PDB file of N, CA, C and O in Angstrom:
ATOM      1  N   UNK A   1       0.836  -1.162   0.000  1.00 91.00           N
ATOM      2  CA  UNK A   1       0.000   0.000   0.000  1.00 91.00           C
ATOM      3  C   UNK A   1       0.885   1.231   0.000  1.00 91.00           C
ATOM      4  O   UNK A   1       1.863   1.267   0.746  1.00 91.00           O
ATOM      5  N   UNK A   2       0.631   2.086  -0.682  1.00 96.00           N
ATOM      6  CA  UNK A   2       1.335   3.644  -0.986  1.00 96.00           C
ATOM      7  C   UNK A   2       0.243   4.605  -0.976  1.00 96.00           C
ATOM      8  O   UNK A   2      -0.832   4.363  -1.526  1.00 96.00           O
ATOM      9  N   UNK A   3       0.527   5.825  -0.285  1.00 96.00           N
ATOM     10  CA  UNK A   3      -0.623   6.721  -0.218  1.00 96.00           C
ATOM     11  C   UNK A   3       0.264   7.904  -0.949  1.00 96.00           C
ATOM     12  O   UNK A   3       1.451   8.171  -0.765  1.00 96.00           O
ATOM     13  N   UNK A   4      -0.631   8.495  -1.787  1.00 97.00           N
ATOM     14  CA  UNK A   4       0.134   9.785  -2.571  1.00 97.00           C
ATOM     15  C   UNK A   4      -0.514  10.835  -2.312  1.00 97.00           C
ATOM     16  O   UNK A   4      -1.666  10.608  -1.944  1.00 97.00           O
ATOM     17  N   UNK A   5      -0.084  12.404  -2.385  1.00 97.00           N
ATOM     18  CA  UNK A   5      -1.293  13.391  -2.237  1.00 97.00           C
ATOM     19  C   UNK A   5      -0.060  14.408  -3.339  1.00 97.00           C
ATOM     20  O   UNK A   5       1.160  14.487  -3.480  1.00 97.00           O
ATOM     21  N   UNK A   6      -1.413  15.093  -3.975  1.00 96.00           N
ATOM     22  CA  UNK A   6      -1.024  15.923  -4.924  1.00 96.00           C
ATOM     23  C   UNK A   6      -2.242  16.878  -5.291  1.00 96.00           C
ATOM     24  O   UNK A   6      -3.340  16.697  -4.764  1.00 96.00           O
ATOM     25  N   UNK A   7      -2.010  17.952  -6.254  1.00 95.00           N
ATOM     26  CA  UNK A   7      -3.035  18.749  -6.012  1.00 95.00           C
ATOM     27  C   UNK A   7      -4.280  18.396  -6.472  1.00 95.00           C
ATOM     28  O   UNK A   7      -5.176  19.232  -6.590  1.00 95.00           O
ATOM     29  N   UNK A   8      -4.414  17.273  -6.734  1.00 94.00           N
ATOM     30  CA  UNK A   8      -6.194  16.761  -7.087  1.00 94.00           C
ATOM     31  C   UNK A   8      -6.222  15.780  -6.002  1.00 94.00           C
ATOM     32  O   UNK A   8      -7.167  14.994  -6.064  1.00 94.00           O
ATOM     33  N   UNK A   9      -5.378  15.632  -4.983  1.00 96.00           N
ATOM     34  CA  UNK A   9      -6.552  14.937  -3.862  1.00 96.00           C
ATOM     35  C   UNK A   9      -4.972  14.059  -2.984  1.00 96.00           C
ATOM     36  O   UNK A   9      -3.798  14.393  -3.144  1.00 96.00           O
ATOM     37  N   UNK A  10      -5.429  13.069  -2.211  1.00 97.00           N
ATOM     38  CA  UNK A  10      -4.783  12.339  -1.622  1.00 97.00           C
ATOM     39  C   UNK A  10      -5.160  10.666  -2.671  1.00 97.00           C
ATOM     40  O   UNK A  10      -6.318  10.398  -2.990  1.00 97.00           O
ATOM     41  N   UNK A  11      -4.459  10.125  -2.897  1.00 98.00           N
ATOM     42  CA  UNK A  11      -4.956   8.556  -3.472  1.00 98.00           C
ATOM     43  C   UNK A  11      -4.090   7.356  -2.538  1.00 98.00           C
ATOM     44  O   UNK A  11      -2.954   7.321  -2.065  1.00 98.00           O
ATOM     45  N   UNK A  12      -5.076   6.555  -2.544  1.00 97.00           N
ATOM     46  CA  UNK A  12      -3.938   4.919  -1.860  1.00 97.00           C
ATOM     47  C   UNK A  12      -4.041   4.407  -2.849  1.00 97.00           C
ATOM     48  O   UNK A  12      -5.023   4.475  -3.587  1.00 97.00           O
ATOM     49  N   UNK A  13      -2.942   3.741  -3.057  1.00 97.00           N
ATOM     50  CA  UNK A  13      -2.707   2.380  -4.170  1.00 97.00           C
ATOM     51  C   UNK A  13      -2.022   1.052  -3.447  1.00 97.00           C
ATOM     52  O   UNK A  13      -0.997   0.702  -2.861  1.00 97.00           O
ATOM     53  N   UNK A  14      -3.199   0.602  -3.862  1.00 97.00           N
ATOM     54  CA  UNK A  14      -3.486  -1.379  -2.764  1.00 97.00           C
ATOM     55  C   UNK A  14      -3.172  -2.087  -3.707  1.00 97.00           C
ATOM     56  O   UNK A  14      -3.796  -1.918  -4.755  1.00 97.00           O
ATOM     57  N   UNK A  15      -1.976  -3.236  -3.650  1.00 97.00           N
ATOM     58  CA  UNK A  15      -2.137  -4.013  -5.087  1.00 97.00           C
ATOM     59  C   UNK A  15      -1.704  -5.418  -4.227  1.00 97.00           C
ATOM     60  O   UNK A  15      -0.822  -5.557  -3.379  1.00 97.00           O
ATOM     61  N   UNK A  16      -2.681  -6.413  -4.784  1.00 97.00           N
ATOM     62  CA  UNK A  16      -2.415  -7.694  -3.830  1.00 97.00           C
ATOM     63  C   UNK A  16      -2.107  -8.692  -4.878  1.00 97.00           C
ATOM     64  O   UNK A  16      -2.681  -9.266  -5.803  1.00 97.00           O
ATOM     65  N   UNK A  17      -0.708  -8.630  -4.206  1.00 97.00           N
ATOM     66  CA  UNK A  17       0.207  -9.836  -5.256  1.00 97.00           C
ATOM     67  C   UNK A  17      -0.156 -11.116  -4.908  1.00 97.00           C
ATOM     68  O   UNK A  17       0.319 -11.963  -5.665  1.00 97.00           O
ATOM     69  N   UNK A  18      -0.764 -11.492  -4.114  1.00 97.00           N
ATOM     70  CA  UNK A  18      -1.077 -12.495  -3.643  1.00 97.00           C
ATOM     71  C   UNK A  18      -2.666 -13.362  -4.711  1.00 97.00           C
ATOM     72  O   UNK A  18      -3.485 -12.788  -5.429  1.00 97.00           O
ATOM     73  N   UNK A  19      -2.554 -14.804  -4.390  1.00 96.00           N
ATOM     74  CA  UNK A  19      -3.935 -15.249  -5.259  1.00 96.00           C
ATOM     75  C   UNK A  19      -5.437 -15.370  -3.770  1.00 96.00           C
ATOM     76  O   UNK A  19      -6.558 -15.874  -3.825  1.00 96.00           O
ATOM     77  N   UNK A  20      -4.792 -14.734  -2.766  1.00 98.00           N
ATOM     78  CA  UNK A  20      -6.055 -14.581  -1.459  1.00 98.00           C
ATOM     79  C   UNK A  20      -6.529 -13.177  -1.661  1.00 98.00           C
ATOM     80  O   UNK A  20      -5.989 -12.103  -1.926  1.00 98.00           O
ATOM     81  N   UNK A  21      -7.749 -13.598  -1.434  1.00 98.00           N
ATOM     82  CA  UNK A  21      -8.423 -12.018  -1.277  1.00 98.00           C
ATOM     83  C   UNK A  21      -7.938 -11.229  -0.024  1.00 98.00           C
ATOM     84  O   UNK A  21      -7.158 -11.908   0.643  1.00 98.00           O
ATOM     85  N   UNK A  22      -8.091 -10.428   0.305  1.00 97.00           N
ATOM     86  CA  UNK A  22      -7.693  -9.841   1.911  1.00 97.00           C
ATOM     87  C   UNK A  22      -8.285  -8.308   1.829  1.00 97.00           C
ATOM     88  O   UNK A  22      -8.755  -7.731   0.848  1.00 97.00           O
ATOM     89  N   UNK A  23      -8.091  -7.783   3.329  1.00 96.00           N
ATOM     90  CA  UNK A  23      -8.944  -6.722   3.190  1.00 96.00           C
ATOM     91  C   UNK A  23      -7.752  -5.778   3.953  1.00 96.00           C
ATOM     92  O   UNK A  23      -6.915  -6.247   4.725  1.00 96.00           O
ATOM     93  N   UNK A  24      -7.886  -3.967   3.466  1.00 95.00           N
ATOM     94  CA  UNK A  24      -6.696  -3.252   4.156  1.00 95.00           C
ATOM     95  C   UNK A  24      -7.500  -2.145   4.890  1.00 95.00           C
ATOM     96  O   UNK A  24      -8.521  -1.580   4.499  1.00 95.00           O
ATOM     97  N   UNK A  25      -6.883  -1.983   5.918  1.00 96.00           N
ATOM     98  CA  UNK A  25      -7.562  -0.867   7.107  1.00 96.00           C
ATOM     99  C   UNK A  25      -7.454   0.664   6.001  1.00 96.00           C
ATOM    100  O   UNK A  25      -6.519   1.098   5.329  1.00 96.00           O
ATOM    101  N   UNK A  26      -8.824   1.146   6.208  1.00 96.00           N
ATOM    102  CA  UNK A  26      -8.566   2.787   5.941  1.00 96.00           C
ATOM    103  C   UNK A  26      -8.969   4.047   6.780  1.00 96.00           C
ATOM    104  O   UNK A  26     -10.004   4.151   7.437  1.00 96.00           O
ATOM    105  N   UNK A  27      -8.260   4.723   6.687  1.00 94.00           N
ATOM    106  CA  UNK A  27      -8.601   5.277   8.371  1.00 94.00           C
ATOM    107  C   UNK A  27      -9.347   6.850   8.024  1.00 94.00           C
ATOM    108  O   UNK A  27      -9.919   7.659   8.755  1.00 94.00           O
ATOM    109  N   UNK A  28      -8.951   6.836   6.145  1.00 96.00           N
ATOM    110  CA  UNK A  28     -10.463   8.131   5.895  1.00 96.00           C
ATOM    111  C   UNK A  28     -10.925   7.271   4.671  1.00 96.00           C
ATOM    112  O   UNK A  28     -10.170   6.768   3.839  1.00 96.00           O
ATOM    113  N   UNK A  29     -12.305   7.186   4.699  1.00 98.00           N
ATOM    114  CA  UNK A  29     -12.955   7.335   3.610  1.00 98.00           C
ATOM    115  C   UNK A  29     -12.763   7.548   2.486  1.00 98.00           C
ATOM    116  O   UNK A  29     -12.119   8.597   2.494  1.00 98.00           O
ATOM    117  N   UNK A  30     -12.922   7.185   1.304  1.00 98.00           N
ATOM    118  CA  UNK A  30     -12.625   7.704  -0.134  1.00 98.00           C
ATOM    119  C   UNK A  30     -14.011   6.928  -0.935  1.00 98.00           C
ATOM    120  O   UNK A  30     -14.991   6.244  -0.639  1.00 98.00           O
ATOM    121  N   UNK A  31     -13.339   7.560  -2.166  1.00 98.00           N
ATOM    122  CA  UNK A  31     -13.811   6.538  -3.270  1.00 98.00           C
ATOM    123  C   UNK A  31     -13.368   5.831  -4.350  1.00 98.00           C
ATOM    124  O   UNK A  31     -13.133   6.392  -5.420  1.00 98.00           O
ATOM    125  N   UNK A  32     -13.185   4.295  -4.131  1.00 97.00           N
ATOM    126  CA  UNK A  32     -12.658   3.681  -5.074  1.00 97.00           C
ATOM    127  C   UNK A  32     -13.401   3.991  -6.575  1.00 97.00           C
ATOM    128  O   UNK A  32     -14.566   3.969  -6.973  1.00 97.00           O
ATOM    129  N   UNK A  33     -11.635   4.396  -7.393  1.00 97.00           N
ATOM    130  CA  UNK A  33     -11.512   4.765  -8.410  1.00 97.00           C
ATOM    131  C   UNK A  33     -12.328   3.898  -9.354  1.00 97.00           C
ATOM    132  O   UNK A  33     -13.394   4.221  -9.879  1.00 97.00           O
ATOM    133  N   UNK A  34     -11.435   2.331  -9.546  1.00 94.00           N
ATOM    134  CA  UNK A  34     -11.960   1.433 -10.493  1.00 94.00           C
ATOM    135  C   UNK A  34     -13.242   1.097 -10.885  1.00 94.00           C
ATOM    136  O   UNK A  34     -13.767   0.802 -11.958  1.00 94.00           O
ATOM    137  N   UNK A  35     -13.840   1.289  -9.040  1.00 93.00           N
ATOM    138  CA  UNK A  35     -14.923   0.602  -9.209  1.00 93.00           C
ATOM    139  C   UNK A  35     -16.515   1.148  -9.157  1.00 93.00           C
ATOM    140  O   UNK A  35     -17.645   0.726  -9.401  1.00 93.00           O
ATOM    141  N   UNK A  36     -15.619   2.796  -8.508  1.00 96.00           N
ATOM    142  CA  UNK A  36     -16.540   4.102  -8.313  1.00 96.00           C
ATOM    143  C   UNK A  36     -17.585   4.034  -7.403  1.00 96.00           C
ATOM    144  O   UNK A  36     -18.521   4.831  -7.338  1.00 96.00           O
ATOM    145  N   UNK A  37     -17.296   2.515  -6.309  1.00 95.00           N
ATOM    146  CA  UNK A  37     -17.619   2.377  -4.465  1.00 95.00           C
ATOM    147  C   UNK A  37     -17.367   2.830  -3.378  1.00 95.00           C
ATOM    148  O   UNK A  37     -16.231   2.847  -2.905  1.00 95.00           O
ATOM    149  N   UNK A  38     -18.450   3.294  -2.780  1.00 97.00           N
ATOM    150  CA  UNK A  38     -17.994   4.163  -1.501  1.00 97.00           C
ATOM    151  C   UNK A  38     -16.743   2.811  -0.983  1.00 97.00           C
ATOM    152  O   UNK A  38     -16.774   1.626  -1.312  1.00 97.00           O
ATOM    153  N   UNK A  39     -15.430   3.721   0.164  1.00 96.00           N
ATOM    154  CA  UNK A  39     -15.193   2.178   0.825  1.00 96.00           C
ATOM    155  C   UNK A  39     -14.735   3.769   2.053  1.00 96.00           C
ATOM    156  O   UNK A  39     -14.500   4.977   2.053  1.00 96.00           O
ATOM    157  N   UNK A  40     -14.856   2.635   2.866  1.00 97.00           N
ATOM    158  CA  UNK A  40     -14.511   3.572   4.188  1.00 97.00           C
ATOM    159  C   UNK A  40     -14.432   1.917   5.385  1.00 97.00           C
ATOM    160  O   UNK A  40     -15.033   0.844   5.330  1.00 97.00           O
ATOM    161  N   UNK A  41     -13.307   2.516   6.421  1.00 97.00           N
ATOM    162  CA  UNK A  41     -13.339   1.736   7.547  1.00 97.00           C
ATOM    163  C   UNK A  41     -12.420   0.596   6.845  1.00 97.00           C
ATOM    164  O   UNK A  41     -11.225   0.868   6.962  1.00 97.00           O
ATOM    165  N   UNK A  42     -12.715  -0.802   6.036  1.00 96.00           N
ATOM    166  CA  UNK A  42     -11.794  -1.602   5.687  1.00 96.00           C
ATOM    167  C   UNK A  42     -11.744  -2.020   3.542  1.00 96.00           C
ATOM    168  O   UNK A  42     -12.835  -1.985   2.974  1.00 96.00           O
ATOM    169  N   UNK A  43     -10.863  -2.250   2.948  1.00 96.00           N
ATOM    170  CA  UNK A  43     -11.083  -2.010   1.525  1.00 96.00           C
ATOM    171  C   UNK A  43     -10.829  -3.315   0.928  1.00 96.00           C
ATOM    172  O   UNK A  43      -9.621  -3.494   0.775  1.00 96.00           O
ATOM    173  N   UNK A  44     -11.425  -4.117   0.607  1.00 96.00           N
ATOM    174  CA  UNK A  44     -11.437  -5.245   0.458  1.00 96.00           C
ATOM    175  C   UNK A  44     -10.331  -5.624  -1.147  1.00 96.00           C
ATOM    176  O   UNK A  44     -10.800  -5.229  -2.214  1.00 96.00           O
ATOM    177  N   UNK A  45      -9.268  -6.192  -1.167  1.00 97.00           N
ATOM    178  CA  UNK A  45      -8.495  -6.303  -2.241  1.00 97.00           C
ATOM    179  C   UNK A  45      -8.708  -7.822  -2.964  1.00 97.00           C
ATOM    180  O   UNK A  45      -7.972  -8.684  -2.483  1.00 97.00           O
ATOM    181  N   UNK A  46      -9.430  -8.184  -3.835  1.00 97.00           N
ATOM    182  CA  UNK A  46      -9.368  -9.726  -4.204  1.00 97.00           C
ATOM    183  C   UNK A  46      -8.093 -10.049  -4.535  1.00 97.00           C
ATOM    184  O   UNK A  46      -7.293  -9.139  -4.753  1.00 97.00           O
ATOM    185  N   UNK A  47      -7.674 -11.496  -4.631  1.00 98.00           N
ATOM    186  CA  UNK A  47      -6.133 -11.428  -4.886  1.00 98.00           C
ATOM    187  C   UNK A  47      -6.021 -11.137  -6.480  1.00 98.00           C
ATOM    188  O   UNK A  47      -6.866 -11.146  -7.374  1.00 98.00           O
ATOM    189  N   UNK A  48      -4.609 -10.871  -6.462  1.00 97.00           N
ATOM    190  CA  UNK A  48      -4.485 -10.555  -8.163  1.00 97.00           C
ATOM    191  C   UNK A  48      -4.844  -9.297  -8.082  1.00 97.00           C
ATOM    192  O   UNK A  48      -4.418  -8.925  -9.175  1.00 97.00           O
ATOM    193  N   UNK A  49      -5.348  -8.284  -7.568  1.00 97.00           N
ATOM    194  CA  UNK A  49      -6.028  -7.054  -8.094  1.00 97.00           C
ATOM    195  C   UNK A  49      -5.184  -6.048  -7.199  1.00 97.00           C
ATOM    196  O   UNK A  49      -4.436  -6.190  -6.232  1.00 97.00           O
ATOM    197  N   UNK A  50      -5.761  -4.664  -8.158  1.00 97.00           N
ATOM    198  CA  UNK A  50      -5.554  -3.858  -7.957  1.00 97.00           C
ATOM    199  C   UNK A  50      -6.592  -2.647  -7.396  1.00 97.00           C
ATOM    200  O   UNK A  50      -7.513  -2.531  -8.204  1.00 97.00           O
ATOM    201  N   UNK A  51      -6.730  -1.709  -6.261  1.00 97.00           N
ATOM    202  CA  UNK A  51      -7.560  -0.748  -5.957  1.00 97.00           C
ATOM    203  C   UNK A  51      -6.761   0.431  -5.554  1.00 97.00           C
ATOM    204  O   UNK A  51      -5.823   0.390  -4.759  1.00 97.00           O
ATOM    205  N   UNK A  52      -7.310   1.743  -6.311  1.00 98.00           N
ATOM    206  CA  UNK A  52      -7.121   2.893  -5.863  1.00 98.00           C
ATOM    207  C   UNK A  52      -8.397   3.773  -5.192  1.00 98.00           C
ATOM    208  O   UNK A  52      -9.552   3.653  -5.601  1.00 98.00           O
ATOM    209  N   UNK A  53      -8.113   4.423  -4.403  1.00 98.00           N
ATOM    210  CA  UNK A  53      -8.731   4.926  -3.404  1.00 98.00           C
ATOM    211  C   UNK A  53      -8.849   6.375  -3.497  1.00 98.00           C
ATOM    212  O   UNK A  53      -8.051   6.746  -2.636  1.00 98.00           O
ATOM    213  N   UNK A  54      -9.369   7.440  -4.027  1.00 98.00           N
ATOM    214  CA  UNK A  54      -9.556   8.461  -3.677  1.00 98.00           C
ATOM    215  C   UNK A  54     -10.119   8.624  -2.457  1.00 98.00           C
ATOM    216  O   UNK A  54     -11.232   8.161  -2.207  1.00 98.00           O
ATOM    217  N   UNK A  55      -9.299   9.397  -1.449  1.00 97.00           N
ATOM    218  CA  UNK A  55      -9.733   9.528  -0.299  1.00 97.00           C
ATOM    219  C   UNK A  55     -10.157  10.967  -0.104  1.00 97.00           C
ATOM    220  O   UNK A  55      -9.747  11.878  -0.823  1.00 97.00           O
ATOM    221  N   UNK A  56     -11.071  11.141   0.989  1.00 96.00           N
ATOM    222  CA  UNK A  56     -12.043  12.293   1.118  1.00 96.00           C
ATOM    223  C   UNK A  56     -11.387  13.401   1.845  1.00 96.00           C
ATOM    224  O   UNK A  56     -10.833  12.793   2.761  1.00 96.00           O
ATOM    225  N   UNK A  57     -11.101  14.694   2.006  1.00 85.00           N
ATOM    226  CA  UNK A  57     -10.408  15.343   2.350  1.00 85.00           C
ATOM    227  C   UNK A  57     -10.779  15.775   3.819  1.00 85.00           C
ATOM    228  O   UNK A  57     -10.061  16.567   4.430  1.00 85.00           O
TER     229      UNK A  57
END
């Protein structure tokens, strides 16, 4: 997990190399990019995948 902030916002980038799903703590709110789902509290990563997070300011 990497969190970036720049002048259009703060983003996390979750990428689970793994073939288990798993889930990653978020401690603000956003909205996933890919999938354009609220996620707040925990962000669920299937394995293999990738999620970015616009988080809420």
């Amino acid at each position: 997990m990497v969190r970036r902030t720049g002048e259009s916002g703060t983003f996390l980038f979750a990428v689970n190399h793994t073939g288990t799903d798993t889930e990653v703590p978020l401690d603000t709110p956003g909205t996933e990019l890919l999938t354009g789902e609220r996620a707040a509290g925990r962000l669920a990563v299937p394995g293999g995948a990738v999620r970015v997070v616009r988080l809420d300011r």
